[in-house]
RNA sequence: GGGGGCGUGGUGAAGUCUGGAGUUCACGCCGGCCUGUCAAGCCGGAGGUCGCGGGUUCAAAUCCCGUCGUCCCCGCCA
């Protein structure tokens, strides 16, 4: 609706974004999915103009004309023209709104979800819907270009008690038994490789019944993909193609390839996390050797016990005593035994509560290692390696993460450990039990140091997804189960249907899954994924719009052979 | 399972610390005036179980206990 339509008679249908009723003349901004245009109504010709209210759905006919001198609105794409109305039809009036359809109003999120259909009319939310669609379209475009087949897998599957809690669906035809909703299409996509599909992808809904977070919902979407005769390189190259295409589509920028790669060990050592945010420095530095001979008990005791002393330069920060005490408190919350702060003075000496316990050489070495300049705040932790890493990593992010996230820093973390220790002294898969170890013999003899062919995609410090080269040899699979303490009988009972499939000529294969909600929310600068999910749930799993989850009729339960335990609070139906 | 923030006309906020009449501001809604606005303006009006329950007090939005809802975080998320 621009100047090239001047003189044309048009009909616009949409919603009343705003009305400005001057009595003798009425201006109405009409909004549809494509934009906003100003309509001018003369109440002497169209008396109904006075009745218009926000969000009425209307159809207006009139002539497009140039706006009079001095009334052009440069903020509007259609601001040089207006429609002189000759006819007005109210297609549907609107009740008084629960909130206004504008971005600048912050509304309680529960209310937004209860009236999500109105919330989605807000420009930024409408743009999120568009962005999500375009992101998925870009993904499909790449997959199609690379010769992938989109294959659907079932959402009512067998429960495999492993990983997250399953969501269960009772079976009517087989009372007392349950389907599970898939946590991912993992095993089905591997069987598609056995089936000879070779290049598979799917935009898949996944379900994990764990507690909610800003970046976690009970149901979410993944771009799931898998390739036969593939190893890690093929997967990572494909991922780069996808990420570059989606970022180009949503941000209009061209990411550099190849993406940065860090091994898991490097990521943990330098950033204290397996999902580093590399948009800023403040890298963590090992100081253990600096304090190898230290007199300072807190450090020497930790080192003697096999721990580490590490720190990072937080740069220029507010260094009031209360702030510094707060950081120490925060470190304790995060599990550290303590935290040592040092503030670099103008003469390059260090102000620190522990300075008097440290030698001049040690202090000088710290300044040098951390490249410290006057005004810098240095944070040092002495602890068991993993604790030191996670505490410093968390503090680094809290002190350094840039506001907003316009920059994009994608990277791959590779060479994940195959296992992580469990509380009872055993081993749990750090990715999943179908992940191929790099060295099978070492995996069996030294599980602690075994590296697997697992990798993550990280964007701005958020885990966008993970994948791995899979085990295609039943012998290797059996050895992994052995390390995990899963007896062959148990493996057969839980995964037999899948393991049988591996015994009929399984091609080597590898794959990945990208979290679509997280990806789009980062590219849209949204602080949580609910903003890019049209109908999300609250932190307690409720949908304020529909009232889900709800109690159901006793007759319905009886049909399923289900009797509820008393006192669950859901029996007030 | 645990820690923290928030809950006040339809919406957003102030008032809560330090108890004293449901008080205030902006938007919306209703009525009136108004022919060039674009967050229109001006005048008038309606609209409340201060989330809910209990307690302390002469008196509770305010203090205490409990509970519900919501958000953030830890645990959890192969």
XYZ file of C-alpha atoms (C1' of nucleotides) in Angstrom:
651
model
C 0.000 0.000 0.000
C 2.339 2.665 -1.243
C 2.341 5.655 -3.572
C 2.026 3.554 -6.729
C -1.550 2.777 -5.693
C -2.601 6.430 -5.463
C -5.911 6.913 -7.210
C -6.954 3.282 -6.897
C -10.051 2.215 -5.051
C -9.138 -0.537 -2.625
C -10.650 -2.616 0.142
C -8.540 -3.314 3.201
C -9.491 -5.806 5.857
C -7.816 -6.080 9.200
C -7.860 -4.937 12.799
C -8.181 -1.469 14.284
C -4.737 -0.872 15.716
C -5.545 2.665 16.854
C -8.284 5.228 16.385
C -7.943 8.966 16.618
C -11.433 10.429 16.724
C -11.416 14.196 16.213
C -15.182 14.445 15.982
C -15.360 15.877 12.497
C -12.719 13.476 11.191
C -11.637 10.042 12.337
C -8.279 8.394 11.726
C -7.999 4.645 12.037
C -4.809 2.607 11.700
C -5.774 -0.699 10.131
C -3.389 -3.590 10.700
C -3.147 -6.924 8.959
C -0.390 -9.502 8.688
C 1.421 -7.366 6.138
C 1.439 -4.039 7.926
C -0.452 -0.902 8.914
C -2.176 1.767 6.842
C -4.027 4.896 7.907
C -7.686 5.232 6.969
C -9.470 8.570 7.135
C -13.210 8.530 7.764
C -15.721 11.378 7.540
C -18.390 10.744 10.189
C -20.963 12.751 8.274
C -20.731 10.086 5.569
C -19.880 7.132 7.807
C -21.441 7.659 11.267
C -20.267 4.215 12.355
C -16.718 5.591 12.425
C -17.318 6.812 15.990
C -18.141 3.270 17.123
C -14.820 1.786 16.144
C -12.660 0.516 19.004
C -9.310 -1.175 19.303
C -9.032 -4.583 17.665
C -12.374 -4.464 15.913
C -12.078 -6.565 12.776
C -13.112 -4.348 9.888
C -13.302 -4.107 6.140
C -12.915 -0.640 4.671
C -13.256 0.492 1.083
C -11.857 3.749 -0.159
C -9.493 5.574 -2.420
C -5.750 5.597 -1.895
C -4.480 9.156 -1.890
C -1.326 11.034 -1.040
C -1.340 12.525 2.404
C -1.653 16.335 2.537
C 1.482 18.410 2.886
C 3.003 18.131 6.360
C 1.047 15.056 7.465
C 3.377 12.373 6.135
C 4.412 9.890 8.807
C 8.002 8.771 8.164
C 7.742 6.078 10.867
C 5.252 4.137 8.777
C 6.119 2.184 5.645
C 2.778 3.371 4.263
C 3.187 6.824 5.801
C 3.034 8.784 2.561
C -0.464 7.607 1.683
C -3.839 7.145 3.336
C -7.173 5.657 2.388
C -10.163 7.971 2.192
C -12.962 5.692 3.294
C -16.181 5.445 1.332
C -17.443 2.316 3.040
C -16.972 0.667 6.422
C -18.066 -2.775 7.488
C -17.467 -3.997 11.019
C -16.771 -7.675 10.427
C -16.536 -8.372 14.125
C -16.374 -6.104 17.190
C -14.036 -6.792 20.106
C -14.619 -6.872 23.840
C -12.523 -4.595 26.019
C -9.041 -6.040 25.714
C -7.237 -7.729 28.625
C -4.111 -5.903 27.493
C -3.087 -3.675 24.654
C -1.743 -5.009 21.417
C 1.607 -3.241 21.596
C 5.196 -4.253 22.208
C 5.994 -1.567 24.740
C 3.483 -2.797 27.301
C 4.792 -5.461 29.627
C 2.018 -7.762 30.660
C 1.936 -10.574 33.151
C 2.887 -13.659 31.202
C 0.061 -15.777 32.579
C -2.431 -13.310 31.173
C -0.609 -13.297 27.861
C -0.846 -17.067 27.681
C -4.511 -17.054 28.650
C -5.165 -14.717 25.708
C -2.378 -15.995 23.510
C -4.361 -15.310 20.336
C -4.213 -11.614 21.284
C -0.626 -11.776 22.465
C 0.366 -13.182 19.082
C -1.105 -10.078 17.430
C 1.631 -7.981 19.053
C 4.240 -7.004 16.461
C 7.229 -8.720 18.080
C 5.291 -11.916 18.727
C 3.875 -11.929 15.214
C 7.423 -11.438 13.962
C 8.540 -14.409 16.072
C 5.935 -16.600 14.421
C 7.194 -15.472 11.035
C 10.840 -15.968 12.025
C 10.187 -19.479 13.256
C 8.465 -20.388 10.020
C 11.304 -18.933 7.968
C 13.913 -20.712 10.080
C 12.218 -24.068 9.555
C 11.763 -23.341 5.869
C 15.496 -22.565 5.603
C 16.321 -25.824 7.355
C 14.105 -27.801 4.991
C 15.659 -25.989 2.049
C 19.171 -27.095 3.064
C 18.066 -30.633 3.864
C 16.299 -30.924 0.539
C 19.253 -29.444 -1.355
C 21.566 -31.985 0.275
C 19.319 -34.866 -0.672
C 17.810 -35.679 2.721
C 14.466 -37.423 3.012
C 11.946 -36.089 5.514
C 10.656 -39.151 7.309
C 8.172 -39.126 10.147
C 8.526 -41.403 13.121
C 5.817 -42.372 15.626
C 4.983 -40.285 18.666
C 3.359 -43.160 20.512
C 6.263 -45.448 21.248
C 7.554 -47.870 23.807
C 8.919 -46.483 27.057
C 12.669 -46.990 27.480
C 13.422 -46.032 31.076
C 16.602 -44.117 30.382
C 17.440 -40.433 30.364
C 14.614 -38.046 31.096
C 11.218 -39.023 32.490
C 8.839 -40.296 29.854
C 5.404 -38.830 29.285
C 2.995 -41.738 29.304
C -0.206 -42.319 27.359
C -2.477 -45.121 28.578
C -3.660 -47.700 26.072
C -7.392 -48.405 25.888
C -7.064 -51.521 23.794
C -4.476 -52.974 26.154
C -5.541 -51.724 29.573
C -2.719 -51.434 32.061
C -0.128 -50.692 29.418
C 1.229 -47.372 28.254
C 2.778 -45.708 25.281
C 5.541 -43.189 25.857
C 5.972 -39.969 23.922
C 9.436 -39.823 22.345
C 12.207 -37.900 24.080
C 13.726 -37.846 20.617
C 13.413 -39.983 17.497
C 16.855 -41.430 18.296
C 16.331 -45.151 17.907
C 13.891 -44.829 15.020
C 16.265 -42.709 13.000
C 19.024 -45.235 13.560
C 16.694 -47.961 12.332
C 16.000 -45.800 9.276
C 19.736 -46.032 8.594
C 19.461 -49.809 8.892
C 16.513 -49.523 6.513
C 18.733 -47.879 3.916
C 17.350 -44.324 4.026
C 20.918 -42.948 4.156
C 19.907 -39.286 4.599
C 17.120 -38.626 7.072
C 15.735 -35.501 8.653
C 12.617 -34.493 10.479
C 11.188 -31.502 12.275
C 10.275 -33.514 15.317
C 8.316 -32.786 18.468
C 10.114 -34.206 21.505
C 8.827 -34.692 25.027
C 10.816 -34.721 28.258
C 9.046 -34.636 31.592
C 11.593 -32.636 33.571
C 11.338 -29.280 35.328
C 10.947 -26.184 33.191
C 13.527 -23.475 32.600
C 13.682 -20.347 30.489
C 15.117 -22.536 27.715
C 13.194 -25.740 28.451
C 9.611 -26.806 27.823
C 7.962 -30.167 28.330
C 7.473 -30.406 24.582
C 9.852 -28.845 22.122
C 10.983 -29.098 18.532
C 14.165 -30.415 17.027
C 15.612 -30.550 13.574
C 16.642 -34.183 13.757
C 19.021 -35.589 11.177
C 21.117 -38.664 10.486
C 23.340 -39.931 7.697
C 24.689 -43.332 6.729
C 28.348 -43.964 5.837
C 28.962 -40.821 7.787
C 31.413 -39.738 10.415
C 31.744 -36.587 12.449
C 33.027 -34.379 9.650
C 30.010 -34.960 7.439
C 27.706 -34.082 10.317
C 29.537 -30.907 11.308
C 29.734 -29.705 7.701
C 26.003 -30.254 7.299
C 25.312 -28.401 10.524
C 27.363 -25.460 9.337
C 25.317 -25.330 6.137
C 22.101 -25.301 8.142
C 23.225 -22.714 10.684
C 24.640 -20.419 8.008
C 21.423 -20.620 5.996
C 19.140 -19.978 8.978
C 21.265 -17.079 10.229
C 21.328 -15.583 6.744
C 17.541 -15.900 6.621
C 16.811 -14.413 10.059
C 19.719 -12.038 10.565
C 20.868 -11.270 7.067
C 24.480 -11.900 8.025
C 26.991 -14.355 6.642
C 28.683 -16.504 9.266
C 32.285 -17.451 8.713
C 33.094 -21.095 8.154
C 34.447 -23.315 9.442
C 33.053 -22.722 12.921
C 35.431 -22.652 15.860
C 36.043 -26.079 17.387
C 37.025 -26.722 20.967
C 37.581 -30.072 22.546
C 35.518 -30.682 25.642
C 38.709 -30.518 27.708
C 39.688 -27.158 26.224
C 36.212 -25.789 26.758
C 36.224 -26.860 30.393
C 39.740 -25.560 31.012
C 39.388 -22.200 29.292
C 35.713 -21.428 29.853
C 34.684 -23.687 32.720
C 31.715 -25.070 30.794
C 30.899 -27.396 27.926
C 28.963 -24.573 26.252
C 31.381 -21.648 26.117
C 30.284 -18.141 25.288
C 33.189 -16.869 23.197
C 31.754 -13.420 22.545
C 34.016 -12.123 25.274
C 37.411 -12.996 26.708
C 38.008 -13.445 30.431
C 39.450 -16.870 29.800
C 40.218 -19.032 32.785
C 43.930 -19.607 33.407
C 45.582 -22.363 35.403
C 47.700 -21.005 38.255
C 48.486 -24.304 39.978
C 52.192 -24.170 39.113
C 52.443 -20.590 40.385
C 51.397 -21.780 43.818
C 53.177 -25.149 43.771
C 55.380 -24.096 46.701
C 52.996 -21.655 48.338
C 52.841 -21.086 52.084
C 49.153 -20.207 51.801
C 47.369 -23.187 53.353
C 44.101 -22.859 51.464
C 45.959 -23.202 48.163
C 48.615 -25.710 49.190
C 46.105 -28.071 50.815
C 43.971 -28.067 47.693
C 46.963 -28.714 45.457
C 48.224 -31.485 47.725
C 44.820 -33.122 47.458
C 45.097 -33.148 43.665
C 43.052 -30.011 43.115
C 43.815 -26.932 41.063
C 44.190 -23.194 41.523
C 42.624 -21.251 38.665
C 41.478 -17.779 37.998
C 40.414 -15.245 35.444
C 40.695 -11.539 34.869
C 37.230 -9.992 35.093
C 38.577 -6.658 33.883
C 37.329 -3.358 35.194
C 34.504 -4.050 37.624
C 32.906 -2.326 40.545
C 35.101 -3.350 43.502
C 33.164 -2.163 46.508
C 33.559 -4.404 49.516
C 29.885 -5.434 49.402
C 30.154 -6.373 45.738
C 33.272 -8.444 46.353
C 31.715 -10.121 49.370
C 28.717 -10.854 47.183
C 30.939 -12.598 44.635
C 32.486 -14.757 47.353
C 29.001 -15.632 48.568
C 27.926 -16.431 45.007
C 30.925 -18.738 44.563
C 29.958 -20.624 47.712
C 26.402 -20.987 46.414
C 27.860 -22.497 43.277
C 29.717 -25.084 45.347
C 33.158 -23.547 45.790
C 35.002 -23.778 49.090
C 35.817 -20.117 48.667
C 36.859 -17.423 46.261
C 39.876 -15.125 46.374
C 39.519 -11.688 44.849
C 42.380 -9.423 43.958
C 42.124 -5.849 42.767
C 45.055 -4.477 40.805
C 46.211 -1.170 42.304
C 47.570 1.755 40.257
C 51.115 0.658 41.177
C 50.352 -2.883 39.924
C 50.344 -4.352 43.428
C 47.364 -6.419 44.483
C 44.753 -5.495 47.056
C 43.401 -8.761 48.410
C 42.421 -10.262 51.743
C 45.011 -13.014 51.167
C 47.829 -10.866 49.793
C 49.724 -11.060 53.070
C 49.864 -14.867 52.813
C 51.362 -14.830 49.334
C 54.928 -14.133 48.312
C 55.865 -11.233 46.065
C 56.890 -13.699 43.372
C 53.528 -15.418 43.521
C 51.631 -12.127 43.322
C 53.779 -10.953 40.438
C 53.238 -14.229 38.618
C 49.476 -13.912 39.001
C 49.555 -10.412 37.550
C 51.609 -11.643 34.631
C 49.574 -14.787 33.940
C 46.285 -12.942 34.009
C 47.658 -10.018 32.017
C 46.394 -7.781 34.790
C 46.337 -3.998 34.545
C 45.495 -1.407 37.163
C 41.786 -1.453 37.969
C 41.276 -5.085 36.975
C 39.461 -7.520 39.235
C 41.037 -10.974 39.426
C 39.101 -13.951 40.749
C 40.908 -17.072 41.883
C 39.487 -20.356 43.105
C 41.246 -23.362 44.592
C 39.226 -26.518 44.360
C 38.810 -29.898 42.837
C 39.201 -29.469 39.081
C 35.576 -29.838 38.089
C 34.298 -27.550 40.858
C 36.885 -24.869 40.083
C 35.943 -25.035 36.419
C 32.194 -24.767 36.922
C 32.340 -22.046 39.568
C 34.748 -19.863 37.607
C 32.879 -20.619 34.411
C 29.613 -19.471 35.956
C 31.161 -16.308 37.446
C 32.801 -15.547 34.125
C 29.457 -15.622 32.367
C 27.718 -13.604 35.068
C 30.394 -10.907 35.004
C 31.149 -10.852 31.320
C 28.149 -11.835 29.239
C 27.273 -8.929 26.973
C 23.785 -7.483 27.256
C 21.518 -8.571 24.445
C 23.005 -10.941 21.952
C 23.384 -9.323 18.570
C 26.760 -10.919 17.998
C 26.763 -14.565 17.040
C 29.514 -16.897 18.193
C 28.790 -20.437 16.990
C 31.189 -23.251 17.765
C 31.444 -26.979 18.076
C 32.536 -28.748 21.224
C 34.009 -32.130 20.283
C 35.662 -35.078 21.995
C 33.204 -35.399 24.842
C 33.987 -38.004 27.492
C 32.121 -41.229 26.819
C 30.964 -41.533 30.409
C 30.439 -39.495 33.502
C 30.624 -40.878 37.022
C 27.404 -41.726 38.827
C 26.758 -41.175 42.521
C 27.092 -44.880 43.274
C 30.532 -45.148 41.671
C 29.393 -46.479 38.312
C 29.314 -44.909 34.875
C 26.538 -43.188 32.975
C 26.703 -42.248 29.304
C 27.492 -38.566 28.962
C 25.593 -38.427 25.653
C 23.617 -41.647 25.249
C 24.493 -45.341 25.288
C 24.496 -45.641 21.487
C 27.399 -43.220 21.086
C 30.568 -44.678 19.587
C 33.727 -44.452 21.706
C 36.859 -43.392 19.829
C 38.873 -46.295 21.220
C 36.819 -49.348 22.157
C 39.578 -51.120 24.078
C 40.385 -48.041 26.139
C 36.681 -47.496 26.724
C 36.489 -50.898 28.365
C 39.743 -50.719 30.334
C 39.771 -47.025 31.294
C 36.244 -45.632 31.041
C 37.159 -42.510 32.987
C 39.404 -41.228 30.219
C 37.487 -42.579 27.269
C 36.590 -40.056 24.575
C 33.571 -40.557 22.362
C 32.513 -39.349 18.949
C 30.021 -36.971 20.526
C 29.763 -33.273 19.775
C 27.645 -30.261 20.632
C 26.688 -27.179 18.686
C 26.934 -24.076 20.872
C 25.709 -20.569 20.065
C 26.457 -17.653 22.399
C 26.876 -19.911 25.378
C 23.706 -21.919 24.758
C 23.661 -25.574 23.817
C 21.781 -25.681 20.524
C 22.023 -29.411 20.123
C 24.129 -32.480 20.248
C 24.932 -35.515 18.229
C 27.340 -38.337 17.754
C 28.709 -41.063 15.617
C 26.612 -44.091 16.581
C 27.632 -47.602 17.381
C 26.850 -49.822 14.398
C 28.578 -52.971 15.680
C 26.553 -55.091 18.124
C 29.810 -56.269 19.735
C 30.798 -52.711 20.595
C 27.294 -52.005 21.805
C 27.546 -54.977 24.152
C 30.835 -53.686 25.568
C 29.325 -50.282 26.254
C 26.425 -51.881 28.084
C 28.962 -53.866 30.059
C 30.735 -50.714 31.264
C 27.360 -49.176 32.087
C 26.592 -52.193 34.227
C 23.691 -53.286 32.050
C 23.472 -57.087 31.919
C 22.818 -58.624 28.498
C 19.407 -59.816 29.685
C 18.514 -56.316 30.789
C 19.756 -54.812 27.539
C 17.671 -57.340 25.665
C 14.580 -56.511 27.709
C 14.953 -52.761 27.285
C 16.430 -52.340 23.831
C 16.152 -55.795 22.288
C 13.907 -54.604 19.486
C 16.548 -52.049 18.557
C 19.648 -54.204 19.092
C 18.206 -56.900 16.848
C 18.071 -54.314 14.080
C 21.812 -53.682 14.408
C 22.502 -57.334 13.489
C 21.339 -57.099 9.865
C 24.091 -55.152 8.162
C 24.042 -51.736 9.823
C 25.868 -48.986 7.956
C 28.161 -46.732 9.974
C 26.089 -43.676 10.709
C 26.104 -40.397 12.592
C 23.712 -37.574 13.255
C 22.545 -34.642 15.244
C 19.535 -32.759 16.559
C 19.218 -28.957 16.715
C 16.866 -27.378 19.246
C 14.697 -25.180 17.065
C 13.135 -23.185 19.890
C 16.484 -22.204 21.369
C 17.971 -21.420 17.982
C 15.131 -19.104 16.990
C 14.951 -17.453 20.419
C 18.641 -16.522 20.275
C 18.384 -15.196 16.735
C 15.338 -13.178 17.793
C 17.054 -11.845 20.937
C 14.327 -13.358 23.067
C 15.223 -14.172 26.676
C 13.179 -17.360 26.795
C 11.857 -19.915 24.349
C 8.223 -19.295 25.242
C 8.447 -16.164 23.098
C 9.021 -18.258 19.993
C 6.545 -21.021 20.824
C 3.019 -20.077 19.770
C 1.289 -21.908 22.610
C 3.772 -22.716 25.385
C 3.140 -23.918 28.906
C 3.945 -22.294 32.230
C 6.720 -23.457 34.508
C 4.315 -25.862 36.218
C 3.261 -27.396 32.922
C -0.083 -25.624 32.699
C -1.696 -24.022 29.693
C -3.702 -21.032 30.983
C -5.537 -20.829 27.646
C -7.037 -24.300 27.593
C -6.702 -25.375 31.204
C -4.512 -28.356 30.329
C -3.665 -30.597 32.048
C -7.154 -31.389 33.283
C -8.975 -34.056 35.196
C -10.968 -36.482 33.052
C -14.251 -38.275 33.574
C -14.292 -41.421 35.683
C -15.874 -43.284 32.766
C -12.925 -42.326 30.622
C -10.480 -43.558 33.246
C -12.450 -46.765 33.762
C -12.163 -47.488 30.048
C -8.394 -47.250 30.453
C -8.378 -49.393 33.561
C -7.075 -46.517 35.641
C -8.090 -45.698 39.202
C -6.638 -42.552 40.725
C -5.084 -42.596 44.136
C -7.057 -40.369 46.525
C -5.753 -36.984 47.584
C -4.099 -36.011 44.324
C -5.986 -32.735 44.186
C -7.308 -33.439 40.724
C -10.555 -35.045 41.866
C -12.499 -31.780 42.200
C -13.944 -32.084 38.716
C 13.034 -31.744 46.243
C 15.388 -26.752 47.374
C 16.543 -21.102 47.061
C 14.895 -16.276 45.438
C 11.572 -12.350 43.062
C 6.592 -10.922 42.062
C 0.887 -10.883 43.036
C -2.815 -3.571 44.332
C -9.718 -1.483 39.295
C -9.246 -4.489 32.412
C -3.416 -3.415 31.835
C 1.205 -1.426 33.857
C 3.138 0.944 38.123
C 3.606 3.750 43.116
C 2.002 2.859 48.135
C 4.273 -2.359 51.906
C 10.468 -1.301 54.875
C 8.289 2.528 59.313
C 0.228 -0.418 60.339
C -3.996 4.718 60.603
C -10.354 6.277 55.520
C -8.956 1.890 48.494
C -5.029 6.898 48.096
C -2.115 8.282 43.425
C -0.138 8.188 38.144
C -0.346 6.381 32.895
C -3.087 3.406 29.330
C -7.769 1.134 28.354
C -13.406 1.436 29.073
C -18.170 4.783 29.224
C -20.209 9.900 28.136
C -19.323 14.910 26.099
C -16.429 18.561 22.971
C -13.273 18.725 18.858
C -11.684 18.542 10.692
C -5.146 16.541 9.997
C -4.038 13.143 13.811
C -0.452 9.189 14.012
C 0.990 6.822 21.920
C -4.240 12.799 19.028
C -6.054 16.565 22.640
C -9.489 18.680 26.410
C -13.625 17.897 30.127
C -16.438 14.468 33.047
C -17.473 9.386 34.806
C -17.504 4.225 36.012
C -14.518 0.394 37.521
C -11.250 -2.911 43.676
C -12.397 -9.575 47.898
C -4.901 -5.068 47.617
C -4.231 -13.604 44.980
C -6.597 -16.789 48.933
C -6.991 -18.511 54.265
C -5.639 -17.795 59.237
C -3.164 -14.902 63.118
C -1.265 -10.299 65.814
C -3.521 -5.376 66.690
C -8.161 -0.484 68.761
C -6.772 -0.662 63.463
C -3.600 -4.810 58.225
C -2.584 -3.793 51.039
C 1.364 -2.956 54.892
C 3.573 -7.245 60.367
C 3.528 -12.978 61.231
C 2.097 -18.121 59.589
C 0.118 -21.078 55.789
C -1.466 -21.714 50.845
C -2.177 -20.842 45.494
C -0.437 -18.677 40.980
C 3.661 -16.902 38.121
C 8.855 -15.900 36.830
C 14.311 -16.859 37.605
C 17.881 -20.271 39.525
C 20.059 -25.142 41.897
C 18.964 -30.264 41.571
C 16.918 -32.815 37.263
C 17.175 -32.616 31.578
C 20.770 -40.575 28.611
